[in-house]
Amino acid sequence: GDSVTQMEGPVTLSEEACLTINCTYTATGYPSLFWYVQYPGEGLQLLLKATKADDKGSNKGFEATYRKETTSFHLEKGSVQVSDSAVYFCALSRNSGNTPLVFGKGTRLSVIA
Amino acid sequence: NAGVTQTPKFQVLKTGQSMTLQCAQDMNHEYMSWYRQDPGMGLRLIHYSVGAGITDQGEVPNGYNVSRSTTEDFPLRLLSAAPSQTSVYFCASNVRGTSPLHFGNGTRLTVT
């Protein structure tokens, strides 16, 4: 079945450091890919998405590129801030049918000043 | 904009008790789903619905029941709570299965 694997955390970075959170997927066909973010005490919210190969999703300084050849969707940010501390989830959905999203296990990021 | 509203925010149950977690959305979304979040396990799908009157099981449905009598509401019922159901529960909705999810703020349930 479809699955998402993301790097295990926690990840601790100093402010202004570069961030990469790896995400790879297994799916039939051509899924859409998402990154969600969960701030403390809140539900998940969509951070960015990409719907086809080579698409780049971006938001709030975060970027991720849909790489079909490596089945990857790594999350990157050039300079993290303390306010980026959260749990990040990679997810996929099939582009057909009614199957709900499949999530990775999440990566906790802590940014220290 | 209320979005997805979950109640209660916190609940403590004793083993064997029953309760219903409420979820309502005001975006006229056809799709609704329930997830549980446990440390190290990420989000796991419990049940989902693709429209009023239609529900289906997710990855971890045992011990939970759902129904979808209206587009707006999708309650999750625990018939006989067990300590293994201690978790944070999230309800979500979206326009269709492939579109981004809108999440509620969660219900933290503890079963003693």
mmCIF file of C-alpha atoms in Angstrom:
data_model
loop_
_atom_site.group_PDB
_atom_site.id
_atom_site.type_symbol
_atom_site.label_atom_id
_atom_site.label_comp_id
_atom_site.label_asym_id
_atom_site.label_seq_id
_atom_site.Cartn_x
_atom_site.Cartn_y
_atom_site.Cartn_z
ATOM 1 C CA GLY A 1 0.000 0.000 0.000
ATOM 2 C CA ASP A 2 0.877 3.650 -0.106
ATOM 3 C CA SER A 3 3.296 4.854 2.542
ATOM 4 C CA VAL A 4 5.392 7.824 3.581
ATOM 5 C CA THR A 5 8.728 7.653 5.370
ATOM 6 C CA GLN A 6 10.278 10.713 6.925
ATOM 7 C CA MET A 7 13.415 11.224 8.939
ATOM 8 C CA GLU A 8 13.086 10.657 12.623
ATOM 9 C CA GLY A 9 13.567 13.486 15.018
ATOM 10 C CA PRO A 10 13.864 15.336 17.068
ATOM 11 C CA VAL A 11 15.886 17.838 15.110
ATOM 12 C CA THR A 12 17.480 20.673 17.058
ATOM 13 C CA LEU A 13 18.945 23.657 15.220
ATOM 14 C CA SER A 14 20.258 27.061 16.095
ATOM 15 C CA GLU A 15 18.455 30.101 14.747
ATOM 16 C CA GLU A 16 19.436 30.931 11.135
ATOM 17 C CA ALA A 17 20.667 27.396 10.436
ATOM 18 C CA CYS A 18 19.606 25.491 7.303
ATOM 19 C CA LEU A 19 16.919 22.874 7.572
ATOM 20 C CA THR A 20 16.278 19.717 5.564
ATOM 21 C CA ILE A 21 13.698 17.135 6.586
ATOM 22 C CA ASN A 22 13.762 14.104 4.334
ATOM 23 C CA CYS A 23 10.587 12.497 3.041
ATOM 24 C CA THR A 24 10.254 9.576 0.649
ATOM 25 C CA TYR A 25 7.096 7.870 -0.493
ATOM 26 C CA THR A 26 5.790 4.652 -1.976
ATOM 27 C CA ALA A 27 2.671 4.915 -4.081
ATOM 28 C CA THR A 28 1.089 3.677 -7.260
ATOM 29 C CA GLY A 29 0.403 6.212 -9.928
ATOM 30 C CA TYR A 30 1.048 9.904 -9.432
ATOM 31 C CA PRO A 31 0.113 11.087 -5.956
ATOM 32 C CA SER A 32 -0.100 14.642 -4.692
ATOM 33 C CA LEU A 33 2.382 15.430 -1.917
ATOM 34 C CA PHE A 34 1.965 17.684 1.094
ATOM 35 C CA TRP A 35 3.798 19.055 4.088
ATOM 36 C CA TYR A 36 1.728 19.845 7.165
ATOM 37 C CA VAL A 37 2.921 21.653 10.283
ATOM 38 C CA GLN A 38 1.641 21.271 13.829
ATOM 39 C CA TYR A 39 2.445 24.010 16.326
ATOM 40 C CA PRO A 40 2.215 23.175 20.038
ATOM 41 C CA GLY A 41 -1.336 22.608 21.214
ATOM 42 C CA GLU A 42 -2.847 22.987 17.770
ATOM 43 C CA GLY A 43 -4.115 20.852 14.937
ATOM 44 C CA LEU A 44 -2.208 20.334 11.728
ATOM 45 C CA GLN A 45 -2.239 22.965 9.037
ATOM 46 C CA LEU A 46 -1.142 22.787 5.432
ATOM 47 C CA LEU A 47 2.316 24.229 4.850
ATOM 48 C CA LEU A 48 2.809 23.515 1.147
ATOM 49 C CA LYS A 49 1.900 21.057 -1.579
ATOM 50 C CA ALA A 50 2.893 19.786 -5.018
ATOM 51 C CA THR A 51 0.618 17.915 -7.379
ATOM 52 C CA LYS A 52 2.925 16.671 -10.121
ATOM 53 C CA ALA A 53 6.532 15.763 -10.795
ATOM 54 C CA ASP A 54 9.056 18.632 -10.660
ATOM 55 C CA ASP A 55 6.531 20.960 -9.014
ATOM 56 C CA LYS A 56 7.969 23.055 -6.205
ATOM 57 C CA GLY A 57 5.732 23.979 -3.307
ATOM 58 C CA SER A 58 6.700 26.955 -1.170
ATOM 59 C CA ASN A 59 5.354 28.901 1.791
ATOM 60 C CA LYS A 60 6.779 30.937 4.690
ATOM 61 C CA GLY A 61 10.328 30.397 3.402
ATOM 62 C CA PHE A 62 9.919 26.618 3.221
ATOM 63 C CA GLU A 63 10.282 24.748 -0.053
ATOM 64 C CA ALA A 64 9.887 21.190 -1.283
ATOM 65 C CA THR A 65 10.279 19.751 -4.783
ATOM 66 C CA TYR A 66 8.365 16.720 -6.042
ATOM 67 C CA ARG A 67 11.053 14.329 -7.339
ATOM 68 C CA LYS A 68 9.462 11.373 -9.057
ATOM 69 C CA GLU A 69 12.766 9.743 -9.987
ATOM 70 C CA THR A 70 13.789 9.494 -6.324
ATOM 71 C CA THR A 71 10.205 9.368 -4.937
ATOM 72 C CA SER A 72 11.093 12.170 -2.572
ATOM 73 C CA PHE A 73 9.642 15.443 -1.283
ATOM 74 C CA HIS A 74 12.244 16.874 1.103
ATOM 75 C CA LEU A 75 11.376 19.980 3.109
ATOM 76 C CA GLU A 76 13.983 22.762 3.141
ATOM 77 C CA LYS A 77 14.438 26.193 4.635
ATOM 78 C CA GLY A 78 17.520 28.336 4.349
ATOM 79 C CA SER A 79 17.321 30.100 7.704
ATOM 80 C CA VAL A 80 15.108 28.807 10.490
ATOM 81 C CA GLN A 81 13.600 30.905 13.260
ATOM 82 C CA VAL A 82 12.520 30.031 16.784
ATOM 83 C CA SER A 83 8.916 30.369 15.607
ATOM 84 C CA ASP A 84 9.476 27.435 13.208
ATOM 85 C CA SER A 85 9.646 25.043 16.158
ATOM 86 C CA ALA A 86 6.879 22.530 15.472
ATOM 87 C CA VAL A 87 6.188 19.013 14.251
ATOM 88 C CA TYR A 88 6.298 18.564 10.475
ATOM 89 C CA PHE A 89 4.374 15.845 8.648
ATOM 90 C CA CYS A 90 4.842 14.665 5.096
ATOM 91 C CA ALA A 91 1.725 13.223 3.436
ATOM 92 C CA LEU A 92 0.462 11.923 0.133
ATOM 93 C CA SER A 93 -2.858 11.438 -1.561
ATOM 94 C CA ARG A 94 -3.794 9.537 -4.652
ATOM 95 C CA ASN A 95 -5.114 11.660 -7.437
ATOM 96 C CA SER A 96 -8.026 9.343 -8.025
ATOM 97 C CA GLY A 97 -10.575 7.662 -5.828
ATOM 98 C CA ASN A 98 -11.654 8.510 -2.311
ATOM 99 C CA THR A 99 -8.644 7.335 -0.351
ATOM 100 C CA PRO A 100 -7.754 9.711 2.491
ATOM 101 C CA LEU A 101 -4.291 11.155 2.990
ATOM 102 C CA VAL A 102 -1.465 8.940 4.204
ATOM 103 C CA PHE A 103 0.846 10.602 6.720
ATOM 104 C CA GLY A 104 4.409 10.044 7.795
ATOM 105 C CA LYS A 105 5.195 9.788 11.502
ATOM 106 C CA GLY A 106 6.231 13.405 11.866
ATOM 107 C CA THR A 107 9.518 15.134 12.643
ATOM 108 C CA ARG A 108 9.819 17.421 15.640
ATOM 109 C CA LEU A 109 11.928 20.518 15.043
ATOM 110 C CA SER A 110 13.258 22.656 17.865
ATOM 111 C CA VAL A 111 15.004 25.913 17.024
ATOM 112 C CA ILE A 112 17.037 27.557 19.772
ATOM 113 C CA ALA A 113 18.065 31.193 19.912
ATOM 114 C CA ASN B 1 -14.719 31.364 10.128
ATOM 115 C CA ALA B 2 -15.135 28.471 12.542
ATOM 116 C CA GLY B 3 -13.664 25.804 10.220
ATOM 117 C CA VAL B 4 -13.529 22.437 11.996
ATOM 118 C CA THR B 5 -14.710 22.459 15.606
ATOM 119 C CA GLN B 6 -14.029 19.620 18.009
ATOM 120 C CA THR B 7 -15.476 19.162 21.464
ATOM 121 C CA PRO B 8 -14.484 18.532 24.172
ATOM 122 C CA LYS B 9 -10.843 19.638 24.243
ATOM 123 C CA PHE B 10 -9.992 17.366 27.153
ATOM 124 C CA GLN B 11 -11.673 14.259 28.553
ATOM 125 C CA VAL B 12 -10.842 11.693 31.181
ATOM 126 C CA LEU B 13 -12.708 8.380 31.140
ATOM 127 C CA LYS B 14 -12.607 5.246 33.185
ATOM 128 C CA THR B 15 -12.159 1.898 31.498
ATOM 129 C CA GLY B 16 -15.478 0.673 30.154
ATOM 130 C CA GLN B 17 -17.158 4.063 29.935
ATOM 131 C CA SER B 18 -18.570 5.314 26.664
ATOM 132 C CA MET B 19 -18.475 8.751 25.117
ATOM 133 C CA THR B 20 -18.830 10.637 21.863
ATOM 134 C CA LEU B 21 -16.275 13.025 20.454
ATOM 135 C CA GLN B 22 -17.999 15.725 18.477
ATOM 136 C CA CYS B 23 -16.804 17.191 15.196
ATOM 137 C CA ALA B 24 -18.527 19.834 13.100
ATOM 138 C CA GLN B 25 -17.418 21.769 10.026
ATOM 139 C CA ASP B 26 -19.033 24.767 8.375
ATOM 140 C CA MET B 27 -17.227 24.662 5.025
ATOM 141 C CA ASN B 28 -19.676 22.311 3.293
ATOM 142 C CA HIS B 29 -16.906 19.757 2.808
ATOM 143 C CA GLU B 30 -17.990 16.340 1.608
ATOM 144 C CA TYR B 31 -15.053 14.468 3.112
ATOM 145 C CA MET B 32 -14.469 14.102 6.850
ATOM 146 C CA SER B 33 -12.086 11.901 8.771
ATOM 147 C CA TRP B 34 -10.882 11.003 12.239
ATOM 148 C CA TYR B 35 -7.234 10.463 13.159
ATOM 149 C CA ARG B 36 -5.495 9.589 16.368
ATOM 150 C CA GLN B 37 -2.028 10.872 17.205
ATOM 151 C CA ASP B 38 0.276 8.899 19.443
ATOM 152 C CA PRO B 39 3.950 9.519 20.258
ATOM 153 C CA GLY B 40 6.203 7.896 17.663
ATOM 154 C CA MET B 41 3.228 6.721 15.608
ATOM 155 C CA GLY B 42 2.300 9.853 13.743
ATOM 156 C CA LEU B 43 -1.288 10.177 12.588
ATOM 157 C CA ARG B 44 -3.349 7.056 12.056
ATOM 158 C CA LEU B 45 -6.693 7.070 10.300
ATOM 159 C CA ILE B 46 -9.601 5.671 12.312
ATOM 160 C CA HIS B 47 -12.670 6.213 10.114
ATOM 161 C CA TYR B 48 -13.586 8.464 7.250
ATOM 162 C CA SER B 49 -16.618 9.568 5.293
ATOM 163 C CA VAL B 50 -16.971 10.680 1.692
ATOM 164 C CA GLY B 51 -20.430 12.135 2.200
ATOM 165 C CA ALA B 52 -23.561 12.033 4.320
ATOM 166 C CA GLY B 53 -24.631 8.451 4.899
ATOM 167 C CA ILE B 54 -21.302 6.968 3.776
ATOM 168 C CA THR B 55 -18.518 5.872 6.109
ATOM 169 C CA ASP B 56 -15.546 3.558 5.842
ATOM 170 C CA GLN B 57 -12.843 2.145 8.062
ATOM 171 C CA GLY B 58 -9.321 3.407 8.202
ATOM 172 C CA GLU B 59 -6.161 1.873 9.579
ATOM 173 C CA VAL B 60 -7.226 1.502 13.243
ATOM 174 C CA PRO B 61 -11.056 1.276 13.426
ATOM 175 C CA ASN B 62 -11.477 -1.239 16.256
ATOM 176 C CA GLY B 63 -13.232 0.142 19.315
ATOM 177 C CA TYR B 64 -14.688 3.122 17.457
ATOM 178 C CA ASN B 65 -17.965 3.782 15.663
ATOM 179 C CA VAL B 66 -18.968 6.640 13.399
ATOM 180 C CA SER B 67 -22.017 7.854 11.536
ATOM 181 C CA ARG B 68 -22.594 10.723 9.124
ATOM 182 C CA SER B 69 -26.210 11.841 9.116
ATOM 183 C CA THR B 70 -25.435 15.383 7.929
ATOM 184 C CA THR B 71 -22.710 17.003 5.865
ATOM 185 C CA GLU B 72 -21.651 19.135 8.837
ATOM 186 C CA ASP B 73 -21.256 16.574 11.630
ATOM 187 C CA PHE B 74 -19.099 13.483 12.029
ATOM 188 C CA PRO B 75 -19.127 12.191 15.635
ATOM 189 C CA LEU B 76 -16.752 9.495 16.863
ATOM 190 C CA ARG B 77 -18.101 7.065 19.470
ATOM 191 C CA LEU B 78 -16.117 5.016 21.929
ATOM 192 C CA LEU B 79 -18.448 2.260 23.112
ATOM 193 C CA SER B 80 -16.271 0.857 25.909
ATOM 194 C CA ALA B 81 -13.149 2.871 26.535
ATOM 195 C CA ALA B 82 -9.802 1.115 27.031
ATOM 196 C CA PRO B 83 -6.445 2.525 28.202
ATOM 197 C CA SER B 84 -5.070 1.826 24.703
ATOM 198 C CA GLN B 85 -7.420 4.536 23.438
ATOM 199 C CA THR B 86 -5.588 7.204 25.397
ATOM 200 C CA SER B 87 -4.531 9.553 22.630
ATOM 201 C CA VAL B 88 -5.083 12.891 20.946
ATOM 202 C CA TYR B 89 -7.896 12.729 18.412
ATOM 203 C CA PHE B 90 -8.141 14.978 15.384
ATOM 204 C CA CYS B 91 -11.070 15.495 13.091
ATOM 205 C CA ALA B 92 -10.426 16.813 9.587
ATOM 206 C CA SER B 93 -12.399 17.734 6.505
ATOM 207 C CA ASN B 94 -11.693 18.467 2.874
ATOM 208 C CA VAL B 95 -13.507 19.230 -0.320
ATOM 209 C CA ARG B 96 -12.566 15.888 -1.874
ATOM 210 C CA GLY B 97 -10.193 13.093 -1.055
ATOM 211 C CA THR B 98 -7.205 14.640 -2.816
ATOM 212 C CA SER B 99 -7.522 18.202 -1.546
ATOM 213 C CA PRO B 100 -5.755 19.607 1.525
ATOM 214 C CA LEU B 101 -7.206 18.741 4.906
ATOM 215 C CA HIS B 102 -8.545 21.234 7.421
ATOM 216 C CA PHE B 103 -7.984 20.041 10.967
ATOM 217 C CA GLY B 104 -9.691 20.760 14.251
ATOM 218 C CA ASN B 105 -7.604 21.554 17.321
ATOM 219 C CA GLY B 106 -7.932 18.081 18.759
ATOM 220 C CA THR B 107 -9.394 16.273 21.759
ATOM 221 C CA ARG B 108 -6.981 14.921 24.347
ATOM 222 C CA LEU B 109 -8.479 11.748 25.811
ATOM 223 C CA THR B 110 -7.133 9.866 28.810
ATOM 224 C CA VAL B 111 -8.564 6.496 29.788
ATOM 225 C CA THR B 112 -7.640 5.256 33.258
#
